[in-house]
CSV table of C-alpha atoms and ligand atoms in Angstrom, one decimal:
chain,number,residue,atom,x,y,z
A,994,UNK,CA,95.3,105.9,106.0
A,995,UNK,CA,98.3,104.3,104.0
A,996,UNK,CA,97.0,101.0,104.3
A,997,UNK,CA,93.7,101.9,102.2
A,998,UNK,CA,95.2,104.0,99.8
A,999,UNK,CA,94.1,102.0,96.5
A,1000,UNK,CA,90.1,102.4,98.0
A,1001,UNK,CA,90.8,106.0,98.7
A,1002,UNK,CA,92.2,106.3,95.4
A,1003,UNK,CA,88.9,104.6,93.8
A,1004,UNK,CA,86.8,107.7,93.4
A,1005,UNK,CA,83.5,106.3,95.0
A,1006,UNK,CA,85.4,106.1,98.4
A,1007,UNK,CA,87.6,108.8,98.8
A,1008,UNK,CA,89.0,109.7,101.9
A,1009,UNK,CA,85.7,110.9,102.9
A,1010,UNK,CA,84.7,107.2,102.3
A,1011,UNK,CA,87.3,105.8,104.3
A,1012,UNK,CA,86.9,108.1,107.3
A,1013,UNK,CA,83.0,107.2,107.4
A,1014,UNK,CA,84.0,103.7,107.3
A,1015,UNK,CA,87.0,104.0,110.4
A,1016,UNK,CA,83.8,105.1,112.1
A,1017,UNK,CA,81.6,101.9,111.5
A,1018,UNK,CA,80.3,99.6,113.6
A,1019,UNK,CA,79.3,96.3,112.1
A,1020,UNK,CA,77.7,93.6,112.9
A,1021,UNK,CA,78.1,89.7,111.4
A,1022,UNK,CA,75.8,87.2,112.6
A,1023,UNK,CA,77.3,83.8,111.9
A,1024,UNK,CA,80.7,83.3,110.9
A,1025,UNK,CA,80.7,80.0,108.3
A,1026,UNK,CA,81.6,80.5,104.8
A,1027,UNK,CA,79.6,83.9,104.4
A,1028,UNK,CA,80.9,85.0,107.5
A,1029,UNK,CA,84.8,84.3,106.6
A,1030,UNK,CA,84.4,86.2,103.9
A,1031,UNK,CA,82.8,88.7,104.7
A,1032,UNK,CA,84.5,89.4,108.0
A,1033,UNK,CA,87.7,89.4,105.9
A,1034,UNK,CA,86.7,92.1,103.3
A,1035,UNK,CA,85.6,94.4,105.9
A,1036,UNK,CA,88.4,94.3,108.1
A,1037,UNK,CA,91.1,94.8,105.2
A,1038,UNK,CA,88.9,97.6,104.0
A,1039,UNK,CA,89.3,99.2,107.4
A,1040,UNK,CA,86.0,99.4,109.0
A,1041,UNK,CA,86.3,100.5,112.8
A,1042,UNK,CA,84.7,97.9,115.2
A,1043,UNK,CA,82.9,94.1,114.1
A,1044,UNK,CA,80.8,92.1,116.1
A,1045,UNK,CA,81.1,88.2,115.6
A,1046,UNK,CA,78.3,86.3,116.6
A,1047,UNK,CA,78.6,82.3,116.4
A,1048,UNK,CA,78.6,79.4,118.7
A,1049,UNK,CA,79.6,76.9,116.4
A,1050,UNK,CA,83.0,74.4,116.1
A,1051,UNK,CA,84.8,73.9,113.1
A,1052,UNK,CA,85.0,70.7,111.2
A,1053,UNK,CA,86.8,69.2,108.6
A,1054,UNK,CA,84.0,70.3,105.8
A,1055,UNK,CA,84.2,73.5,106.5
A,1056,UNK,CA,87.9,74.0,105.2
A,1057,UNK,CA,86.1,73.6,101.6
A,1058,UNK,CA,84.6,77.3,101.7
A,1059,UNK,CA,85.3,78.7,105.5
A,1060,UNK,CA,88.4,80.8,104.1
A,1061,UNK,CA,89.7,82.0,107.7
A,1062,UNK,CA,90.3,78.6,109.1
A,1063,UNK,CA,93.1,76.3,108.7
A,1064,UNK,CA,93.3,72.6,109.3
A,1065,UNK,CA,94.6,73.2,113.2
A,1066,UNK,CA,91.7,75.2,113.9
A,1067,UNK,CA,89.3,71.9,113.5
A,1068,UNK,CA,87.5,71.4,116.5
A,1069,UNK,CA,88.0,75.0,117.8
A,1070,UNK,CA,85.3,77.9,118.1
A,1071,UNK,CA,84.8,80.2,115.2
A,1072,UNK,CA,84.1,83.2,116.6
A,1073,UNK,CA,87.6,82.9,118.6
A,1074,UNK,CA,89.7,81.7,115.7
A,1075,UNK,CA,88.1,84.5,113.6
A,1076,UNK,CA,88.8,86.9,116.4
A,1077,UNK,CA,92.6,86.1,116.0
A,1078,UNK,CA,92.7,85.8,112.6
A,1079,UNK,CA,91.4,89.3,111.7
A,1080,UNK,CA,92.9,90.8,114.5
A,1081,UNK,CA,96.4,89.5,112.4
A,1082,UNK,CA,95.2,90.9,109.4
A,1083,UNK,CA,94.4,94.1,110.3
A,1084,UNK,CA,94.9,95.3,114.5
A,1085,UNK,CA,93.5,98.6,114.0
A,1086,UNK,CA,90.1,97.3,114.0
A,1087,UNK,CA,88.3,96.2,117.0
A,1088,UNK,CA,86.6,92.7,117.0
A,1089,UNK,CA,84.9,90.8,119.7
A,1090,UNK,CA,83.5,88.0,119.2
A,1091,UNK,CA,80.3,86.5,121.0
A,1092,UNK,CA,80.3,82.5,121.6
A,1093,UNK,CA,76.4,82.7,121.3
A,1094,UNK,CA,74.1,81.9,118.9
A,1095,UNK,CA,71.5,84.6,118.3
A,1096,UNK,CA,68.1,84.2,119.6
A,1097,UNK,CA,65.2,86.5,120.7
A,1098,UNK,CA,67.1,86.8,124.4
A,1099,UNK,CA,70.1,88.2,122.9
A,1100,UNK,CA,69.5,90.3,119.8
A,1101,UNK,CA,70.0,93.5,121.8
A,1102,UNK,CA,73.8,92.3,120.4
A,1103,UNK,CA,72.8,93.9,117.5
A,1104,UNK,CA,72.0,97.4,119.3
A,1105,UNK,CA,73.8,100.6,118.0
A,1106,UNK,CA,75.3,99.2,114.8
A,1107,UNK,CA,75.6,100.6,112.0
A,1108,UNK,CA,75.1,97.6,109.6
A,1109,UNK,CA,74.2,93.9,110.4
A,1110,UNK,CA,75.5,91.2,107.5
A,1111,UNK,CA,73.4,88.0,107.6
A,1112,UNK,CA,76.0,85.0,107.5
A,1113,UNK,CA,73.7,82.7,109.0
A,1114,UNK,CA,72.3,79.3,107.1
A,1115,UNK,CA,68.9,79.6,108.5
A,1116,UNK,CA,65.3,81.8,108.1
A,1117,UNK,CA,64.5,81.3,111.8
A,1118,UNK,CA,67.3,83.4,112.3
A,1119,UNK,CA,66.9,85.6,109.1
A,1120,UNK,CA,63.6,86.5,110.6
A,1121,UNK,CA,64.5,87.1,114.0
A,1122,UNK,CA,67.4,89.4,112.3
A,1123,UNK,CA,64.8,91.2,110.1
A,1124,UNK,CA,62.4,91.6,113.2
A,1125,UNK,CA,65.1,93.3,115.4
A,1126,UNK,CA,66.6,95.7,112.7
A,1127,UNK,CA,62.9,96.9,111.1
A,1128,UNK,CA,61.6,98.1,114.9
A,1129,UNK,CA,65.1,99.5,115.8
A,1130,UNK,CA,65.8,100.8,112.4
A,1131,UNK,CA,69.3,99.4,111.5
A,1132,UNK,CA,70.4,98.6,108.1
A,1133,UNK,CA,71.0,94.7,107.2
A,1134,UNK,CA,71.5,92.8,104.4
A,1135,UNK,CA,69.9,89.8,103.7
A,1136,UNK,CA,72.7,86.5,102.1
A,1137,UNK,CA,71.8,83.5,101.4
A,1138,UNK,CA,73.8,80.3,99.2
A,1139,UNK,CA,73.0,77.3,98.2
A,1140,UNK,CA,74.5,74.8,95.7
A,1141,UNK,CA,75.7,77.1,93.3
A,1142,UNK,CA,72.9,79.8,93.7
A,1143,UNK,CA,73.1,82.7,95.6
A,1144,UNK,CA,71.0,85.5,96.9
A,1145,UNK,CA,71.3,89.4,98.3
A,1146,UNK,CA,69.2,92.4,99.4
A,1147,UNK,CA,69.7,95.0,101.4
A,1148,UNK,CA,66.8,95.9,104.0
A,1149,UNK,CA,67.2,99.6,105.2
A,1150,UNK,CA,64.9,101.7,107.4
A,1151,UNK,CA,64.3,103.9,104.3
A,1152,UNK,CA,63.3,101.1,102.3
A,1153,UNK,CA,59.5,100.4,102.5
A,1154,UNK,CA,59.9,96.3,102.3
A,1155,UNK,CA,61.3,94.0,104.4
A,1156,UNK,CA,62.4,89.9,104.5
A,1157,UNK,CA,59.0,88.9,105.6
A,1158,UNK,CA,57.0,91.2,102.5
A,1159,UNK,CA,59.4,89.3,100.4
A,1160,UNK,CA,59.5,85.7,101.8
A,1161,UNK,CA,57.0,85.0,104.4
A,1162,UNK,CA,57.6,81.4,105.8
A,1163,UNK,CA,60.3,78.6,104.8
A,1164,UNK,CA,59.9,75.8,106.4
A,1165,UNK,CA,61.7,72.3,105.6
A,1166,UNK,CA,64.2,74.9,103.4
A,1167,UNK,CA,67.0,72.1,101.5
A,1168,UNK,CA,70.6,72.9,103.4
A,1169,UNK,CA,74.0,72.7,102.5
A,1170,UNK,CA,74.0,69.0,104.5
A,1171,UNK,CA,71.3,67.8,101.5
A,1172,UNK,CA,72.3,70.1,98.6
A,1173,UNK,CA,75.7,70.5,99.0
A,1174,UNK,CA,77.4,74.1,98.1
A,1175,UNK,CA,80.6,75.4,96.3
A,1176,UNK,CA,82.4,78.0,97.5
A,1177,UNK,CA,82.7,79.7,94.5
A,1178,UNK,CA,79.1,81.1,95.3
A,1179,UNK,CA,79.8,82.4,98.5
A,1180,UNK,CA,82.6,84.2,97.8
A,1181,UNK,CA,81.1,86.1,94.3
A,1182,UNK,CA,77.0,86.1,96.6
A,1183,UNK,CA,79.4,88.0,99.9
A,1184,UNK,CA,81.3,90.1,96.7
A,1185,UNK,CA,78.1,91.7,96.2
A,1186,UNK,CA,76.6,91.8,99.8
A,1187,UNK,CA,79.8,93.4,100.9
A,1188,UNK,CA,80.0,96.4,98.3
A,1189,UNK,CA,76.6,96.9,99.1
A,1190,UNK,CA,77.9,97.3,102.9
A,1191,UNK,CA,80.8,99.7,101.5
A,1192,UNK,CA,77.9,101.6,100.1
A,1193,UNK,CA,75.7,101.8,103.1
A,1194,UNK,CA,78.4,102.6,105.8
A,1195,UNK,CA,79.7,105.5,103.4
A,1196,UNK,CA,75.9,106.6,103.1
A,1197,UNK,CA,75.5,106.2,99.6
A,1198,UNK,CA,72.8,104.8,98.2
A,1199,UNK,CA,72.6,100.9,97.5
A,1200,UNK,CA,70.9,98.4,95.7
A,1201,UNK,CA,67.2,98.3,95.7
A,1202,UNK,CA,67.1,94.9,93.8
A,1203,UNK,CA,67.1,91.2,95.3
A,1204,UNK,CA,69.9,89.8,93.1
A,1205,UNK,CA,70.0,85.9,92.8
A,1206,UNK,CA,73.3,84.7,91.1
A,1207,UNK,CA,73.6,81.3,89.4
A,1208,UNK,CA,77.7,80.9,89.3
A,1209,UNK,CA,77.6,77.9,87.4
A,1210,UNK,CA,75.2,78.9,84.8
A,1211,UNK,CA,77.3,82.9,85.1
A,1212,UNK,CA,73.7,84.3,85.4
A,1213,UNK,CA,72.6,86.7,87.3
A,1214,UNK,CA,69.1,88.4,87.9
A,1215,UNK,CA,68.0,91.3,89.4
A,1216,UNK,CA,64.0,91.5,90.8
A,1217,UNK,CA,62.4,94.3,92.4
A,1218,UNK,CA,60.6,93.4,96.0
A,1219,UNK,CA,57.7,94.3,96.7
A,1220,UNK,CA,56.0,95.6,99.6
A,1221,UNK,CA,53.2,93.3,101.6
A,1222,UNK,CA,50.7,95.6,102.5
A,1223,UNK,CA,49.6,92.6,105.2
A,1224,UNK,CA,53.0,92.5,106.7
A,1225,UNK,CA,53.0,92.3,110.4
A,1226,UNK,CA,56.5,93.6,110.5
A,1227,UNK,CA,56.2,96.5,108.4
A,1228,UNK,CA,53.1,97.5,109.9
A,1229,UNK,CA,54.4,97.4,113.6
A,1230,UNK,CA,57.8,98.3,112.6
A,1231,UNK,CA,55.4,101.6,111.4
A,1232,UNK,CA,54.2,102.8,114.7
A,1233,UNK,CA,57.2,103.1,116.1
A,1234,UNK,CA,58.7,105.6,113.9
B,2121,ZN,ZN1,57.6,93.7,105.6
């Protein structure tokens, strides 16, 4: 427990924090800039086992905001060189990576977690994440950046809303390949998604608000979803509670 003294010490953890979070089991699907970050903060802070889901390679532009790679990892998997990395920065947690990309043939990948983070750039996935995690009631939080905006909400069994109440189809979305990003967003949009993950995994209660940051313009908002009564997710996700 030496190691996480300063969050024990921080009265919201405690040890009784830290012990709940030695037991967690999360899961990250995508490991870019969200997922670097992310992956990093949780595996410092000592949670017990992470899932890494990506299929991707790394390339030079990703060295802008991908904080776990170097410049010899170009061309190299990120789920592996992630793997290494966190195992280096903290080998008491256990990480294994998947070299897939998440799809409706493997999303039982996201069975008996705890937590799922969404690192991913994409809604198709988002959705498929939401889907998955409303009928098998598993907590996930919802991240996405772009430019120098930001967005976060958590989506727990609990709650009575999901991604698909809130945004229901977003097609032709603008990507970091025709907006551009800075990293500066993903690190302060994941700063917020992953408290909200200390929260959950030490089952106390988070965020009810979707929070959209603006970095450059220091703004941030807070709105309050709202349920779709018409949402085919929430309704089927319904009947098998
Ligand atoms: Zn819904």
């Amino acid at each position: 427990m030496e190691r996480y003294i300063k969050q024990i010490i921080f009265e919201r953890i405690g040890e009784r924090g830290q012990k709940f979070l030695i037991k967690s089991k999360v899961v990250l699907v995508g490991c870019g800039a969200n997922g670097s970050i992310a992956s990093e903060l949780l595996t410092r802070a000592g949670i017990g086992e992470l899932i890494i889901i990506d299929n991707d390679k790394i390339v030079l532009d990703n060295l802008q905001r991908q904080s776990l790679f170097k410049e010899k990892d170009v061309g190299h998997l990120k789920a592996v060189v992630a793997e290494r990395e966190l195992k280096e920065i903290n080998s008491k947690v256990k990480i294994t990576a998947f070299i897939e990309r998440l799809e409706e043939k493997n999303l039982h990948l996201l069975s008996n977690s705890d937590l799922v983070l969404d690192c991913t750039d994409n809604f198709k996935t988002r959705f498929l994440i939401n889907e998955y995690c409303v009928k098998n009631n598993i907590p996930w939080i919802f991240c996405a950046v772009l430019g120098s905006k930001g967005m976060t909400m958590n989506i727990l069994p609990k709650f009575n809303y999901c991604l698909k109440c809130i945004f229901s189809e977003m097609e032709n979305m603008p990507t970091a390949d025709t907006a551009g990003i800075i990293s500066s967003i993903n690190h302060s949009t994941v700063a917020f998604m992953v408290t909200e993950a200390l929260k959950i995994l030490t089952k106390q209660e988070p965020s009810k608000d979707l929070v959209i940051l603006d970095i450059w313009k220091q703004k941030i908002e807070h709105i309050k979803p709202k349920k779709n009564p018409k949402c085919l997710i929430c309704l089927e996700g319904k009947k098998k509670v």
